[in-house]
C-alpha positions as a Markdown table, in Angstrom:
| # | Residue | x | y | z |
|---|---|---|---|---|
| 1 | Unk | 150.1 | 144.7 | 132.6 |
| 2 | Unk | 148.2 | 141.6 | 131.6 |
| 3 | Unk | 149.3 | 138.1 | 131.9 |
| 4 | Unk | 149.5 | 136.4 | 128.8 |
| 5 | Unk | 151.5 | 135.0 | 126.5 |
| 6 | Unk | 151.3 | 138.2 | 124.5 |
| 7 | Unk | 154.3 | 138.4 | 126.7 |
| 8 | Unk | 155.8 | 135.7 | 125.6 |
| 9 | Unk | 155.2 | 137.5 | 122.0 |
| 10 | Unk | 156.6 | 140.5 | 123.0 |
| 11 | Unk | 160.4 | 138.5 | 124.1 |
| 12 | Unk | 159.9 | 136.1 | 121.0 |
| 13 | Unk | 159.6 | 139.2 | 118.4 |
| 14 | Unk | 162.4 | 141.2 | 120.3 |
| 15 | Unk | 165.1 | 138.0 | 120.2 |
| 16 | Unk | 164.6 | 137.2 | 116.7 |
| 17 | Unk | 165.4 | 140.7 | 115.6 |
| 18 | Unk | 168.8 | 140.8 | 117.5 |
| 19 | Unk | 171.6 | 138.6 | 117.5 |
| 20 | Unk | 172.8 | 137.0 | 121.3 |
| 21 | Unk | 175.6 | 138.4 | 122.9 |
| 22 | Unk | 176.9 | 136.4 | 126.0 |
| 23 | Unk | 176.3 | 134.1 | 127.7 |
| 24 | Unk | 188.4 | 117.5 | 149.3 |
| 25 | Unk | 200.3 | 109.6 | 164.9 |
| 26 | Unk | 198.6 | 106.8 | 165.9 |
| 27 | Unk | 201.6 | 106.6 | 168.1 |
| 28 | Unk | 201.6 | 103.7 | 170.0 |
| 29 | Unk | 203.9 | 103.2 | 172.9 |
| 30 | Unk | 204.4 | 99.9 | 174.9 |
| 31 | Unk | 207.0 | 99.6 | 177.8 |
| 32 | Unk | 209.3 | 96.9 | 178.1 |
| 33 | Unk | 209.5 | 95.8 | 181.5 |
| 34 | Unk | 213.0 | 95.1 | 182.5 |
| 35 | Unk | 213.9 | 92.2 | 184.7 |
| 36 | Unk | 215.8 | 93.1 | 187.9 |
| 37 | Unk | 219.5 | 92.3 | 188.1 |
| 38 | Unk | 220.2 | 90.3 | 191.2 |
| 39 | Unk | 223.2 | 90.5 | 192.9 |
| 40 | Unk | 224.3 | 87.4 | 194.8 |
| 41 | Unk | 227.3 | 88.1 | 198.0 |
| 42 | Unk | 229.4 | 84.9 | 199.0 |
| 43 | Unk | 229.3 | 85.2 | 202.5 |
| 44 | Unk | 229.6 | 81.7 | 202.8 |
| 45 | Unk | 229.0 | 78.7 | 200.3 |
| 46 | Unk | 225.7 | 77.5 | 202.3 |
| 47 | Unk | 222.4 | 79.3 | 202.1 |
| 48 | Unk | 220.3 | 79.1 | 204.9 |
| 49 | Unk | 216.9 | 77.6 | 203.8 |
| 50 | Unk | 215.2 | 80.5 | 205.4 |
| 51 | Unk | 217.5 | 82.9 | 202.8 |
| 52 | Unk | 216.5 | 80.8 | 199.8 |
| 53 | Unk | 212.2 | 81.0 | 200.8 |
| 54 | Unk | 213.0 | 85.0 | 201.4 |
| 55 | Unk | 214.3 | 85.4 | 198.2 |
| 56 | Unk | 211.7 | 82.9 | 196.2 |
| 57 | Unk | 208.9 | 84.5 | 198.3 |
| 58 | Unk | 210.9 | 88.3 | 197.0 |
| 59 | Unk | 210.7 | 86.8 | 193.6 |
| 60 | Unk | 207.1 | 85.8 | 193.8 |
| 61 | Unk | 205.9 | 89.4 | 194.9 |
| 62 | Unk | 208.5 | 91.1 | 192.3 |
| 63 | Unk | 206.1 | 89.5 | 189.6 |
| 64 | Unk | 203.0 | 89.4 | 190.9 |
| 65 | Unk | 203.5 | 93.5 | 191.4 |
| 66 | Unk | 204.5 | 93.3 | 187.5 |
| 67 | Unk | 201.4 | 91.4 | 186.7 |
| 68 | Unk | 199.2 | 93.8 | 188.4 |
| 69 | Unk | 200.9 | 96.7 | 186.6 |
| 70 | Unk | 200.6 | 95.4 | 183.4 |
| 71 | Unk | 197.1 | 94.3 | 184.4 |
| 72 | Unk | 196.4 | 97.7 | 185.6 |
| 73 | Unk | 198.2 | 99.0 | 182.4 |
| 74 | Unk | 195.9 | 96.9 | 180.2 |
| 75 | Unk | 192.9 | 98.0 | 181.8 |
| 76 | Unk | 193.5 | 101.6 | 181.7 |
| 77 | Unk | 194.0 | 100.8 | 178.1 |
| 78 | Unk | 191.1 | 99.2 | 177.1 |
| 79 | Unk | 189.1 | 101.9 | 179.4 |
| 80 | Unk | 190.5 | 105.0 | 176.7 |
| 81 | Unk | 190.0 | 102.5 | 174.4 |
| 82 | Unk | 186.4 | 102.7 | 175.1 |
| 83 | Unk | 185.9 | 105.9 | 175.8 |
| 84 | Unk | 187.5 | 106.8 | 172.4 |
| 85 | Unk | 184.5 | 105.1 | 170.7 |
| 86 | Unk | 181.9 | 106.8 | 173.0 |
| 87 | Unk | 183.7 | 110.1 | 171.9 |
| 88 | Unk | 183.8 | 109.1 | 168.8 |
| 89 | Unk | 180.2 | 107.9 | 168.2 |
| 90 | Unk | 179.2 | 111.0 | 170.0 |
| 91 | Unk | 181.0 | 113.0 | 167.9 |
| 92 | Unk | 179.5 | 111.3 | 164.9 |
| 93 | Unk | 175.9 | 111.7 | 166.3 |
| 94 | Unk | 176.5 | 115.9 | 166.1 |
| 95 | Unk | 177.7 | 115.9 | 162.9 |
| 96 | Unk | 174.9 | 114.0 | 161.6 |
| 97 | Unk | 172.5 | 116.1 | 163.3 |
| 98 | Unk | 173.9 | 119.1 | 161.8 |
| 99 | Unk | 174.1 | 117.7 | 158.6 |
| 100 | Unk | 170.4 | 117.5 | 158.6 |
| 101 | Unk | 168.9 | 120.0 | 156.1 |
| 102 | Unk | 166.7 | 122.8 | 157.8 |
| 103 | Unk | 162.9 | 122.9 | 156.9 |
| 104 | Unk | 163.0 | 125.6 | 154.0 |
| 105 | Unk | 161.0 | 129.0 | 154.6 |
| 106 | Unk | 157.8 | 128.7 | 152.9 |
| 107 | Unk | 157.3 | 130.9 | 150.0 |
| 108 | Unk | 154.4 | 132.3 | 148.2 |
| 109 | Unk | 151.6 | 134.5 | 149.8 |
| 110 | Unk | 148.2 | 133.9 | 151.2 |
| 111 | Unk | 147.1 | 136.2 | 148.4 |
| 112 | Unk | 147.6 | 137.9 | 145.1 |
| 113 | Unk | 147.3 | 141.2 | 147.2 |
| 114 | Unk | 149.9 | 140.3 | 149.9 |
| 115 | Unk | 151.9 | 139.5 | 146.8 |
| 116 | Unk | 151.4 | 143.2 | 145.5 |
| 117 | Unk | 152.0 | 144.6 | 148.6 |
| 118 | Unk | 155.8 | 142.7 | 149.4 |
| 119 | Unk | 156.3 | 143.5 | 145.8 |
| 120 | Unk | 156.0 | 147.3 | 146.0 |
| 121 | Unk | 157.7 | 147.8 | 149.0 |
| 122 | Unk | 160.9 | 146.1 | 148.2 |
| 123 | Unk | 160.7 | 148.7 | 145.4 |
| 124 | Unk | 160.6 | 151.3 | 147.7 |
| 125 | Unk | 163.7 | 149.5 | 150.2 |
| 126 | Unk | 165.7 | 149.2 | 146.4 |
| 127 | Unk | 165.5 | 145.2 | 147.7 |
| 128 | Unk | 166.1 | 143.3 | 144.3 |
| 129 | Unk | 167.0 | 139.7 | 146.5 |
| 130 | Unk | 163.3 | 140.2 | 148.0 |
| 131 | Unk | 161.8 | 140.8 | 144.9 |
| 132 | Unk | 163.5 | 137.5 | 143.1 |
| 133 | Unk | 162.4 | 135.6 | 146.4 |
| 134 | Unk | 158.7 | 136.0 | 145.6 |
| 135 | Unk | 158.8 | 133.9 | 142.2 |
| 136 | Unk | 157.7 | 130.9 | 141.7 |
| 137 | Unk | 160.2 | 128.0 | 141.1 |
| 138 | Unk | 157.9 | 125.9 | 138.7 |
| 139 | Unk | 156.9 | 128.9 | 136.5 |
| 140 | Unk | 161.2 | 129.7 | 136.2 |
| 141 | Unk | 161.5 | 126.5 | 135.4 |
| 142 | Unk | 158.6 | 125.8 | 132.9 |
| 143 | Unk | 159.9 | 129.2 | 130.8 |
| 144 | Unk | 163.3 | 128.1 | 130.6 |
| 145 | Unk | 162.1 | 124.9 | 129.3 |
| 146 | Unk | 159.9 | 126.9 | 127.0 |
| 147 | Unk | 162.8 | 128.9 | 126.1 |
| 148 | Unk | 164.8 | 125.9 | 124.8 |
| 149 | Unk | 162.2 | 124.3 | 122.7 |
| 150 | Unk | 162.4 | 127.5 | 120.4 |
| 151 | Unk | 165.4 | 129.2 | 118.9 |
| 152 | Unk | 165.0 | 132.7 | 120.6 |
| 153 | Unk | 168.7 | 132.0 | 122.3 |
| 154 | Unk | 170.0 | 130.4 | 119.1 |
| 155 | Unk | 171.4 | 127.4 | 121.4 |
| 156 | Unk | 172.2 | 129.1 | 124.7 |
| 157 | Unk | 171.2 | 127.7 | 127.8 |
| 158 | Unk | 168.3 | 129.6 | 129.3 |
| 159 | Unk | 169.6 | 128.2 | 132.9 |
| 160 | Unk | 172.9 | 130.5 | 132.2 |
| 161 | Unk | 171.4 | 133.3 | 130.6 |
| 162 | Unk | 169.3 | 133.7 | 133.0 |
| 163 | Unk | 170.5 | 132.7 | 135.9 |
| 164 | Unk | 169.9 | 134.2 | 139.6 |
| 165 | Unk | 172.7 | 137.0 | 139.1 |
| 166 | Unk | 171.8 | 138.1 | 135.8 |
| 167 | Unk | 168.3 | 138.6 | 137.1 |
| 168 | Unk | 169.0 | 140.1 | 140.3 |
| 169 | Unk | 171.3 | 142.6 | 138.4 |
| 170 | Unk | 168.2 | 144.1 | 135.4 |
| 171 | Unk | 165.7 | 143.9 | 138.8 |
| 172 | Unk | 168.3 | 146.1 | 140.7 |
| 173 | Unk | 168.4 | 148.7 | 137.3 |
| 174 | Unk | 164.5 | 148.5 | 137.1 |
| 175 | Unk | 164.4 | 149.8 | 140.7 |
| 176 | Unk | 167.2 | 152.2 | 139.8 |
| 177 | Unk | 165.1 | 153.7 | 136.9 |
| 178 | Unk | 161.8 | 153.6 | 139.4 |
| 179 | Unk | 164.3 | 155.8 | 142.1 |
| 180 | Unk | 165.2 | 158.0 | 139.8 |
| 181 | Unk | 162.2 | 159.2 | 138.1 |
| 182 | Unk | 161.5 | 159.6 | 142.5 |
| 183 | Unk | 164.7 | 162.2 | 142.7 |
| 184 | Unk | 163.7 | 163.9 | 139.8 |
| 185 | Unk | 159.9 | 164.3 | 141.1 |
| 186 | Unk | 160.9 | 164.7 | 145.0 |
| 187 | Unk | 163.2 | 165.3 | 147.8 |
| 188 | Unk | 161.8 | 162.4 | 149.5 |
| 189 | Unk | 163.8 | 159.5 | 149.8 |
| 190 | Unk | 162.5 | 156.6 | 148.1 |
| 191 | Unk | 161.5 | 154.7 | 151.2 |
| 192 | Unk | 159.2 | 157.0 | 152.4 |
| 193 | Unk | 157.4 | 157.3 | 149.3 |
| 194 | Unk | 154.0 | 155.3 | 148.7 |
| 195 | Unk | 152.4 | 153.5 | 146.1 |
| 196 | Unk | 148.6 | 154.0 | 145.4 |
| 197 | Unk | 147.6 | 150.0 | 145.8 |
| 198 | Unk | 144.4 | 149.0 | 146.4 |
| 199 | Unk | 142.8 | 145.2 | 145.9 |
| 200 | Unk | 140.7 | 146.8 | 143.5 |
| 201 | Unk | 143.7 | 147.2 | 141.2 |
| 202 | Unk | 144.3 | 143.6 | 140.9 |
| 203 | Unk | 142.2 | 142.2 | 138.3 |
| 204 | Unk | 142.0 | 138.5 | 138.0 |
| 205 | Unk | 143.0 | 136.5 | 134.8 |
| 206 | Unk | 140.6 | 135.4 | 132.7 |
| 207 | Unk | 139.3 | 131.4 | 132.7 |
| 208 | Unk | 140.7 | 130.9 | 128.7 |
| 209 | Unk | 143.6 | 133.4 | 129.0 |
| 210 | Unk | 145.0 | 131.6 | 132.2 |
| 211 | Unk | 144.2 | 128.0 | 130.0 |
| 212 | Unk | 146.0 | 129.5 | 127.4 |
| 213 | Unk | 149.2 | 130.8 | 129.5 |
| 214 | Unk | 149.4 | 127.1 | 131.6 |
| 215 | Unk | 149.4 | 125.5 | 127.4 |
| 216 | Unk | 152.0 | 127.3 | 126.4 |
| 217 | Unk | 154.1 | 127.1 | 129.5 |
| 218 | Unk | 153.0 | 123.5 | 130.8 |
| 219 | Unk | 152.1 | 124.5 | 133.8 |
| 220 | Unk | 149.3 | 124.1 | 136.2 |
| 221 | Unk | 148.7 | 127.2 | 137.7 |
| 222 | Unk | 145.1 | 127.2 | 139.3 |
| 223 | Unk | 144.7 | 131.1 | 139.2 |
| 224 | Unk | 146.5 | 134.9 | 138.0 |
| 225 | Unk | 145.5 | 138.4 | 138.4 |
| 226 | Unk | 147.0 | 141.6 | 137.2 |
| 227 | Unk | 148.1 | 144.6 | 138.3 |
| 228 | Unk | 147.5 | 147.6 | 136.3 |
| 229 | Unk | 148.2 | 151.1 | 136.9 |
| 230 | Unk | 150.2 | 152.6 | 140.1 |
| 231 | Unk | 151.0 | 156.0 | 141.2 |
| 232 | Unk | 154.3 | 156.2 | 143.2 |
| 233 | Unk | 153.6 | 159.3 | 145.6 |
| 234 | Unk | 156.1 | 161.0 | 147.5 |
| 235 | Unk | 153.5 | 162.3 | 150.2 |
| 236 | Unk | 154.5 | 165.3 | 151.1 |
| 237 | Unk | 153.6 | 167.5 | 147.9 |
| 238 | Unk | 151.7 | 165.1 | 146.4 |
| 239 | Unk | 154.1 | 164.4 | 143.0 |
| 240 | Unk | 153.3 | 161.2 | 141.7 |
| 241 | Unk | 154.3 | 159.2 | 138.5 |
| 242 | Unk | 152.7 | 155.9 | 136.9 |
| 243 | Unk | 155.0 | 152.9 | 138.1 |
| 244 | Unk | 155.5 | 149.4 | 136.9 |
| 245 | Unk | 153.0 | 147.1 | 136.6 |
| 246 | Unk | 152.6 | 143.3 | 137.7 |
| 247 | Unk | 150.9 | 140.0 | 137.6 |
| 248 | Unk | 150.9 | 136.9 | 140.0 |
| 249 | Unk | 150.0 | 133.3 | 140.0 |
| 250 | Unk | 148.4 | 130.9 | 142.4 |
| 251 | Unk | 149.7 | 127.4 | 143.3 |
| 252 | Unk | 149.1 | 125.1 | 145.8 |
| 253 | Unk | 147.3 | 127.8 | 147.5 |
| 254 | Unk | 150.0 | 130.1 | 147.6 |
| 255 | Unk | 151.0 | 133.5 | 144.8 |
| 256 | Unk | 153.8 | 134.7 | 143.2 |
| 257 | Unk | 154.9 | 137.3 | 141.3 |
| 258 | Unk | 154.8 | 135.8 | 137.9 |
| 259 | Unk | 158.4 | 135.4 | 136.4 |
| 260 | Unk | 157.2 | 135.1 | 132.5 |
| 261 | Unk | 155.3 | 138.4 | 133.3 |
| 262 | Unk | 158.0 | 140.2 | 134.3 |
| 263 | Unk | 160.8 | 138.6 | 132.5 |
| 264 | Unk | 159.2 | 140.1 | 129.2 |
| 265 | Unk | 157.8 | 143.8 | 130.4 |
| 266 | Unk | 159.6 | 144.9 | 133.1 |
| 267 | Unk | 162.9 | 143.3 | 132.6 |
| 268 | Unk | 163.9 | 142.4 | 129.7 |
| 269 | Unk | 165.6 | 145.8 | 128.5 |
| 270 | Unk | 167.9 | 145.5 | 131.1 |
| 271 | Unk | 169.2 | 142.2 | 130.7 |
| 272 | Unk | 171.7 | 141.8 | 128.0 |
| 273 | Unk | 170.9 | 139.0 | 126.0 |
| 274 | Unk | 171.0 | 140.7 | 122.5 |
């Protein structure tokens, strides 16, 4: 497989031969007090002075016990009161805390042979998330918007046509078609096969070829390399078959398995776009 934008060529040539077929009680309470009924007895029509200070002094206590309980009352108020805010402001604090967004995994790989290596294997584990996870979210980007400055979707939005699902789904039937040339070769389940990778397989991308690929693309990709030819072994018996080829790119120090690359050679006759 070589990165290029013979790819590109191979897509372009393919679409324009086919038409496109898809595509959020308070309750409140407050208690009356009631004043108490007094009940005066004629016993005789004097009253002692010493009767009329016990009953002012009775009076007096009568309301200074309601004055404390409505103080007390009050206070008991204001103290929920208070600690409803605290609660409340608490309760705030959390939610905000766990509204922060979580420091995204770090993609890429320290190399273009770690790259190979994650790739392969999640073609042996029939892992098509994995494999999506290892591309690059500039280079998805920059081919869609290639994509819509030509008429290859006559109009369609690249974004839907190719969205995560769609892609997922043709990766899943390329590792469906790679497992089944395995059952017809071997008894071996596809997870304990191998795949005859070596760094000396890679072969980096040209100076002018990778100029030419960031042109057409717009993007700024400071390396590539390509992976030719595999063998899938199972092993035991030693049956083999050539396997799928790939290419990565390097940015910011990190690779990826190069979307344009395998949009237009590994993937694109399983996605139905014509």
């Amino acid at each position: 497989m070589k990165l290029s934008m013979r790819t590109i060529a191979v897509l372009s040539a393919a679409m324009l031969s086919a038409s496109f077929c898809s595509c959020e009680d308070k309750k409140s309470s407050q208690a009356d007090s009631q004043p108490s009924e007094v009940t005066e007895t004629a016993a005789s029509d004097t009253t002692s002075a010493s009767d009329v200070k016990t009953t002012a002094k009775t009076t007096e206590t009568t309301a200074a016990d309601d004055k404390d309980k409505k103080t007390e009352t009050t206070s008991a108020s204001e103290t929920t009161k208070a600690d409803g805010t605290t609660t409340a402001a608490a309760a705030t604090t959390a939610t905000a805390d766990a509204q922060k967004p979580t420091k995204a995994a770090k993609k890429g790989f320290d190399s273009s042979f770690e790259a190979a290596k994650a790739y392969y294997n999640a073609y042996l584990k029939g892992d098509a998330d994995a494999v999506y996870d290892m591309l690059c979210d500039e280079e998805i980007e920059a081919y869609h918007s290639y994509l819509r400055s030509t008429e290859l979707l006559e109009g369609q939005n690249p974004q839907v046509v190719f969205k995560r699902s769609n892609v997922i789904n043709a990766i899943k039937q390329s590792i469906g078609a790679i497992h089944g040339l395995m059952k017809e070769k071997s008894d071996v389940p596809p997870e304990k096969w191998t795949v005859s990778l070596t760094e000396e397989l890679l072969r980096p991308t040209g100076e002018n070829e990778l100029k030419d690929f960031n042109k057409v693309l717009s993007t700024d990709f400071t390396a590539a390399s390509d992976c030719g030819y595999v063998y899938y072994k199972d092993g035991n018996d030693d049956h083999s078959f050539i396997g799928n080829g790939c290419a990565f790119v390097e940015l910011d120090g990190r690779w990826y398995l190069s979307y344009t690359t395998i949009m237009n050679a590994e993937l694109i006759t399983y996605l139905d776009i014509f």
